[in-house]
PDB file of C-alpha atoms in Angstrom:
ATOM      1  CA  UNK A   1     -28.916 -48.849 -78.638  1.00  0.00           C
ATOM      2  CA  UNK A   2     -25.136 -48.893 -78.395  1.00  0.00           C
ATOM      3  CA  UNK A   3     -22.653 -48.286 -81.124  1.00  0.00           C
ATOM      4  CA  UNK A   4     -19.007 -49.124 -81.398  1.00  0.00           C
ATOM      5  CA  UNK A   5     -16.367 -48.215 -83.862  1.00  0.00           C
ATOM      6  CA  UNK A   6     -12.966 -49.564 -84.626  1.00  0.00           C
ATOM      7  CA  UNK A   7     -10.319 -47.204 -85.880  1.00  0.00           C
ATOM      8  CA  UNK A   8      -8.103 -48.522 -88.607  1.00  0.00           C
ATOM      9  CA  UNK A   9      -5.387 -46.644 -90.390  1.00  0.00           C
ATOM     10  CA  UNK A  10      -5.910 -46.123 -94.078  1.00  0.00           C
ATOM     11  CA  UNK A  11      -3.908 -48.461 -96.270  1.00  0.00           C
ATOM     12  CA  UNK A  12      -0.234 -47.500 -96.295  1.00  0.00           C
ATOM     13  CA  UNK A  13      -0.588 -45.072 -93.425  1.00  0.00           C
ATOM     14  CA  UNK A  14       0.199 -47.648 -90.723  1.00  0.00           C
ATOM     15  CA  UNK A  15       3.539 -48.394 -92.398  1.00  0.00           C
ATOM     16  CA  UNK A  16       4.319 -44.691 -92.504  1.00  0.00           C
ATOM     17  CA  UNK A  17       3.612 -44.300 -88.783  1.00  0.00           C
ATOM     18  CA  UNK A  18       5.690 -47.379 -87.956  1.00  0.00           C
ATOM     19  CA  UNK A  19       8.554 -45.991 -90.017  1.00  0.00           C
ATOM     20  CA  UNK A  20       8.410 -42.767 -88.038  1.00  0.00           C
ATOM     21  CA  UNK A  21       8.503 -44.703 -84.758  1.00  0.00           C
ATOM     22  CA  UNK A  22      11.527 -46.750 -85.794  1.00  0.00           C
ATOM     23  CA  UNK A  23      13.779 -45.123 -83.202  1.00  0.00           C
ATOM     24  CA  UNK A  24      16.554 -47.685 -83.568  1.00  0.00           C
ATOM     25  CA  UNK A  25      17.205 -46.532 -87.110  1.00  0.00           C
ATOM     26  CA  UNK A  26      16.753 -42.803 -86.643  1.00  0.00           C
ATOM     27  CA  UNK A  27      19.447 -40.299 -85.820  1.00  0.00           C
ATOM     28  CA  UNK A  28      19.401 -36.565 -85.190  1.00  0.00           C
ATOM     29  CA  UNK A  29      21.990 -35.172 -87.552  1.00  0.00           C
ATOM     30  CA  UNK A  30      24.215 -32.172 -87.016  1.00  0.00           C
ATOM     31  CA  UNK A  31      27.492 -30.832 -88.306  1.00  0.00           C
ATOM     32  CA  UNK A  32      30.704 -29.935 -86.579  1.00  0.00           C
ATOM     33  CA  UNK A  33      33.536 -28.482 -88.670  1.00  0.00           C
ATOM     34  CA  UNK A  34      31.803 -29.667 -91.836  1.00  0.00           C
ATOM     35  CA  UNK A  35      31.489 -33.272 -90.675  1.00  0.00           C
ATOM     36  CA  UNK A  36      27.996 -34.790 -90.618  1.00  0.00           C
ATOM     37  CA  UNK A  37      27.423 -36.519 -87.280  1.00  0.00           C
ATOM     38  CA  UNK A  38      24.433 -38.160 -85.655  1.00  0.00           C
ATOM     39  CA  UNK A  39      23.155 -39.360 -82.300  1.00  0.00           C
ATOM     40  CA  UNK A  40      20.288 -41.797 -81.724  1.00  0.00           C
ATOM     41  CA  UNK A  41      16.998 -39.936 -81.779  1.00  0.00           C
ATOM     42  CA  UNK A  42      15.870 -41.622 -78.575  1.00  0.00           C
ATOM     43  CA  UNK A  43      18.798 -40.078 -76.683  1.00  0.00           C
ATOM     44  CA  UNK A  44      17.869 -36.524 -77.712  1.00  0.00           C
ATOM     45  CA  UNK A  45      15.755 -34.488 -75.343  1.00  0.00           C
ATOM     46  CA  UNK A  46      15.483 -31.413 -77.524  1.00  0.00           C
ATOM     47  CA  UNK A  47      17.298 -29.062 -79.862  1.00  0.00           C
ATOM     48  CA  UNK A  48      17.858 -25.443 -78.903  1.00  0.00           C
ATOM     49  CA  UNK A  49      19.001 -22.248 -80.561  1.00  0.00           C
ATOM     50  CA  UNK A  50      22.149 -20.647 -79.151  1.00  0.00           C
ATOM     51  CA  UNK A  51      21.845 -20.232 -75.388  1.00  0.00           C
ATOM     52  CA  UNK A  52      23.558 -18.144 -72.743  1.00  0.00           C
ATOM     53  CA  UNK A  53      26.238 -20.307 -71.136  1.00  0.00           C
ATOM     54  CA  UNK A  54      27.828 -19.624 -67.776  1.00  0.00           C
ATOM     55  CA  UNK A  55      31.490 -20.586 -67.730  1.00  0.00           C
ATOM     56  CA  UNK A  56      32.604 -22.936 -64.983  1.00  0.00           C
ATOM     57  CA  UNK A  57      36.054 -22.246 -63.534  1.00  0.00           C
ATOM     58  CA  UNK A  58      38.531 -25.112 -63.421  1.00  0.00           C
ATOM     59  CA  UNK A  59      36.336 -27.365 -65.543  1.00  0.00           C
ATOM     60  CA  UNK A  60      37.824 -29.566 -68.234  1.00  0.00           C
ATOM     61  CA  UNK A  61      38.358 -27.713 -71.534  1.00  0.00           C
ATOM     62  CA  UNK A  62      35.557 -29.735 -73.161  1.00  0.00           C
ATOM     63  CA  UNK A  63      33.053 -28.338 -70.659  1.00  0.00           C
ATOM     64  CA  UNK A  64      31.851 -25.060 -72.146  1.00  0.00           C
ATOM     65  CA  UNK A  65      29.819 -24.264 -69.036  1.00  0.00           C
ATOM     66  CA  UNK A  66      26.292 -24.533 -67.731  1.00  0.00           C
ATOM     67  CA  UNK A  67      22.999 -23.387 -69.139  1.00  0.00           C
ATOM     68  CA  UNK A  68      19.647 -22.918 -67.523  1.00  0.00           C
ATOM     69  CA  UNK A  69      17.013 -24.881 -69.393  1.00  0.00           C
ATOM     70  CA  UNK A  70      13.680 -23.843 -67.856  1.00  0.00           C
ATOM     71  CA  UNK A  71      15.128 -24.253 -64.356  1.00  0.00           C
ATOM     72  CA  UNK A  72      17.148 -27.371 -65.162  1.00  0.00           C
ATOM     73  CA  UNK A  73      20.928 -26.939 -65.050  1.00  0.00           C
ATOM     74  CA  UNK A  74      22.475 -28.533 -68.125  1.00  0.00           C
ATOM     75  CA  UNK A  75      26.185 -29.099 -68.738  1.00  0.00           C
ATOM     76  CA  UNK A  76      27.270 -27.809 -72.140  1.00  0.00           C
ATOM     77  CA  UNK A  77      29.880 -29.905 -73.938  1.00  0.00           C
ATOM     78  CA  UNK A  78      31.963 -28.185 -76.613  1.00  0.00           C
ATOM     79  CA  UNK A  79      32.053 -30.879 -79.302  1.00  0.00           C
ATOM     80  CA  UNK A  80      34.798 -29.089 -81.217  1.00  0.00           C
ATOM     81  CA  UNK A  81      37.101 -29.338 -78.212  1.00  0.00           C
ATOM     82  CA  UNK A  82      35.947 -32.881 -77.414  1.00  0.00           C
ATOM     83  CA  UNK A  83      36.766 -33.928 -80.983  1.00  0.00           C
ATOM     84  CA  UNK A  84      40.033 -31.948 -81.037  1.00  0.00           C
ATOM     85  CA  UNK A  85      38.768 -29.671 -83.807  1.00  0.00           C
ATOM     86  CA  UNK A  86      39.552 -25.960 -84.209  1.00  0.00           C
ATOM     87  CA  UNK A  87      37.289 -23.424 -82.489  1.00  0.00           C
ATOM     88  CA  UNK A  88      34.484 -21.748 -84.382  1.00  0.00           C
ATOM     89  CA  UNK A  89      35.652 -18.664 -86.260  1.00  0.00           C
ATOM     90  CA  UNK A  90      34.005 -15.290 -86.084  1.00  0.00           C
ATOM     91  CA  UNK A  91      30.864 -14.642 -84.136  1.00  0.00           C
ATOM     92  CA  UNK A  92      28.981 -17.781 -85.160  1.00  0.00           C
ATOM     93  CA  UNK A  93      27.140 -19.284 -82.217  1.00  0.00           C
ATOM     94  CA  UNK A  94      26.660 -22.961 -81.507  1.00  0.00           C
ATOM     95  CA  UNK A  95      23.354 -24.759 -81.575  1.00  0.00           C
ATOM     96  CA  UNK A  96      22.471 -27.128 -78.748  1.00  0.00           C
ATOM     97  CA  UNK A  97      21.534 -30.778 -79.071  1.00  0.00           C
ATOM     98  CA  UNK A  98      20.381 -31.738 -75.578  1.00  0.00           C
ATOM     99  CA  UNK A  99      20.845 -35.430 -74.815  1.00  0.00           C
ATOM    100  CA  UNK A 100      19.974 -37.532 -71.767  1.00  0.00           C
ATOM    101  CA  UNK A 101      22.689 -39.643 -70.147  1.00  0.00           C
ATOM    102  CA  UNK A 102      22.561 -41.285 -66.698  1.00  0.00           C
ATOM    103  CA  UNK A 103      19.464 -39.286 -65.756  1.00  0.00           C
ATOM    104  CA  UNK A 104      21.186 -35.994 -66.534  1.00  0.00           C
ATOM    105  CA  UNK A 105      20.927 -33.643 -69.474  1.00  0.00           C
ATOM    106  CA  UNK A 106      23.904 -32.510 -71.500  1.00  0.00           C
ATOM    107  CA  UNK A 107      23.952 -29.998 -74.281  1.00  0.00           C
ATOM    108  CA  UNK A 108      26.207 -30.860 -77.194  1.00  0.00           C
ATOM    109  CA  UNK A 109      27.376 -27.628 -78.823  1.00  0.00           C
ATOM    110  CA  UNK A 110      27.293 -28.129 -82.564  1.00  0.00           C
ATOM    111  CA  UNK A 111      27.707 -25.852 -85.580  1.00  0.00           C
ATOM    112  CA  UNK A 112      24.409 -26.668 -87.245  1.00  0.00           C
ATOM    113  CA  UNK A 113      21.506 -29.024 -86.624  1.00  0.00           C
ATOM    114  CA  UNK A 114      20.220 -31.086 -89.521  1.00  0.00           C
ATOM    115  CA  UNK A 115      17.254 -33.357 -89.753  1.00  0.00           C
ATOM    116  CA  UNK A 116      16.260 -36.721 -88.374  1.00  0.00           C
ATOM    117  CA  UNK A 117      17.765 -39.303 -90.697  1.00  0.00           C
ATOM    118  CA  UNK A 118      16.210 -42.743 -91.041  1.00  0.00           C
ATOM    119  CA  UNK A 119      18.755 -45.387 -92.004  1.00  0.00           C
ATOM    120  CA  UNK A 120      16.362 -48.357 -92.192  1.00  0.00           C
ATOM    121  CA  UNK A 121      17.779 -50.930 -94.534  1.00  0.00           C
ATOM    122  CA  UNK A 122      21.314 -49.550 -94.268  1.00  0.00           C
ATOM    123  CA  UNK A 123      24.129 -51.319 -92.471  1.00  0.00           C
ATOM    124  CA  UNK A 124      26.204 -49.573 -89.868  1.00  0.00           C
ATOM    125  CA  UNK A 125      29.787 -49.844 -91.014  1.00  0.00           C
ATOM    126  CA  UNK A 126      32.522 -50.064 -88.373  1.00  0.00           C
ATOM    127  CA  UNK A 127      34.623 -46.956 -87.832  1.00  0.00           C
ATOM    128  CA  UNK A 128      37.403 -46.756 -90.422  1.00  0.00           C
ATOM    129  CA  UNK A 129      40.748 -48.085 -89.205  1.00  0.00           C
ATOM    130  CA  UNK A 130      42.465 -44.825 -90.054  1.00  0.00           C
ATOM    131  CA  UNK A 131      40.022 -42.738 -88.015  1.00  0.00           C
ATOM    132  CA  UNK A 132      41.669 -40.201 -85.734  1.00  0.00           C
ATOM    133  CA  UNK A 133      42.516 -41.631 -82.306  1.00  0.00           C
ATOM    134  CA  UNK A 134      40.310 -39.044 -80.585  1.00  0.00           C
ATOM    135  CA  UNK A 135      37.304 -40.100 -82.649  1.00  0.00           C
ATOM    136  CA  UNK A 136      37.611 -43.905 -82.425  1.00  0.00           C
ATOM    137  CA  UNK A 137      36.248 -44.398 -78.889  1.00  0.00           C
ATOM    138  CA  UNK A 138      33.295 -42.103 -79.446  1.00  0.00           C
ATOM    139  CA  UNK A 139      32.289 -43.420 -82.864  1.00  0.00           C
ATOM    140  CA  UNK A 140      29.758 -46.249 -83.124  1.00  0.00           C
ATOM    141  CA  UNK A 141      30.164 -46.486 -86.866  1.00  0.00           C
ATOM    142  CA  UNK A 142      29.352 -44.894 -90.190  1.00  0.00           C
ATOM    143  CA  UNK A 143      26.281 -45.025 -92.428  1.00  0.00           C
ATOM    144  CA  UNK A 144      26.577 -44.426 -96.134  1.00  0.00           C
ATOM    145  CA  UNK A 145      23.824 -42.031 -97.200  1.00  0.00           C
ATOM    146  CA  UNK A 146      22.928 -41.206-100.781  1.00  0.00           C
ATOM    147  CA  UNK A 147      25.475 -38.389-101.154  1.00  0.00           C
ATOM    148  CA  UNK A 148      27.604 -38.475 -98.023  1.00  0.00           C
ATOM    149  CA  UNK A 149      28.535 -40.337 -94.886  1.00  0.00           C
ATOM    150  CA  UNK A 150      27.190 -39.814 -91.393  1.00  0.00           C
ATOM    151  CA  UNK A 151      29.339 -40.677 -88.403  1.00  0.00           C
ATOM    152  CA  UNK A 152      27.274 -42.020 -85.520  1.00  0.00           C
ATOM    153  CA  UNK A 153      28.401 -40.802 -82.125  1.00  0.00           C
ATOM    154  CA  UNK A 154      28.365 -43.133 -79.118  1.00  0.00           C
ATOM    155  CA  UNK A 155      26.823 -40.799 -76.531  1.00  0.00           C
ATOM    156  CA  UNK A 156      27.933 -42.935 -73.587  1.00  0.00           C
ATOM    157  CA  UNK A 157      31.581 -42.828 -74.631  1.00  0.00           C
ATOM    158  CA  UNK A 158      31.349 -39.190 -75.685  1.00  0.00           C
ATOM    159  CA  UNK A 159      30.271 -38.121 -72.207  1.00  0.00           C
ATOM    160  CA  UNK A 160      32.640 -40.467 -70.371  1.00  0.00           C
ATOM    161  CA  UNK A 161      35.711 -38.303 -70.022  1.00  0.00           C
TER     162      UNK A 161
END
């Protein structure tokens, strides 16, 4: 005698799982100089605590150096310098948001990592016209959250310098 079973998600649970898999509307949030920023969740490889970074001589100022991520060499990008913001004060260390771009990994050095934000149902607003000239090419747009705004970073443009 054979038996078969079909698995079905309990009512309401399937919607919850689908919401969690809605990568197009999810962004990993982080802050730099008090500004809430985000990158698409599907571009993020992982998030790391502060890491040891080896400086690279004669690199562009935005390149903080290289880090060894379990044998993989990753270029660390200083987002404060890339965004023309002042350097971190004191001995605060940067967190790392590791993103994939053109089959390579890059670590974005950020002040603090937030949570994954789901913006389903929200409309991406174009970057404000008065946005700083350094920010315009790397900004995809802005989402209005309940209590603040999140600026969405265009990873391709951010790493194209």
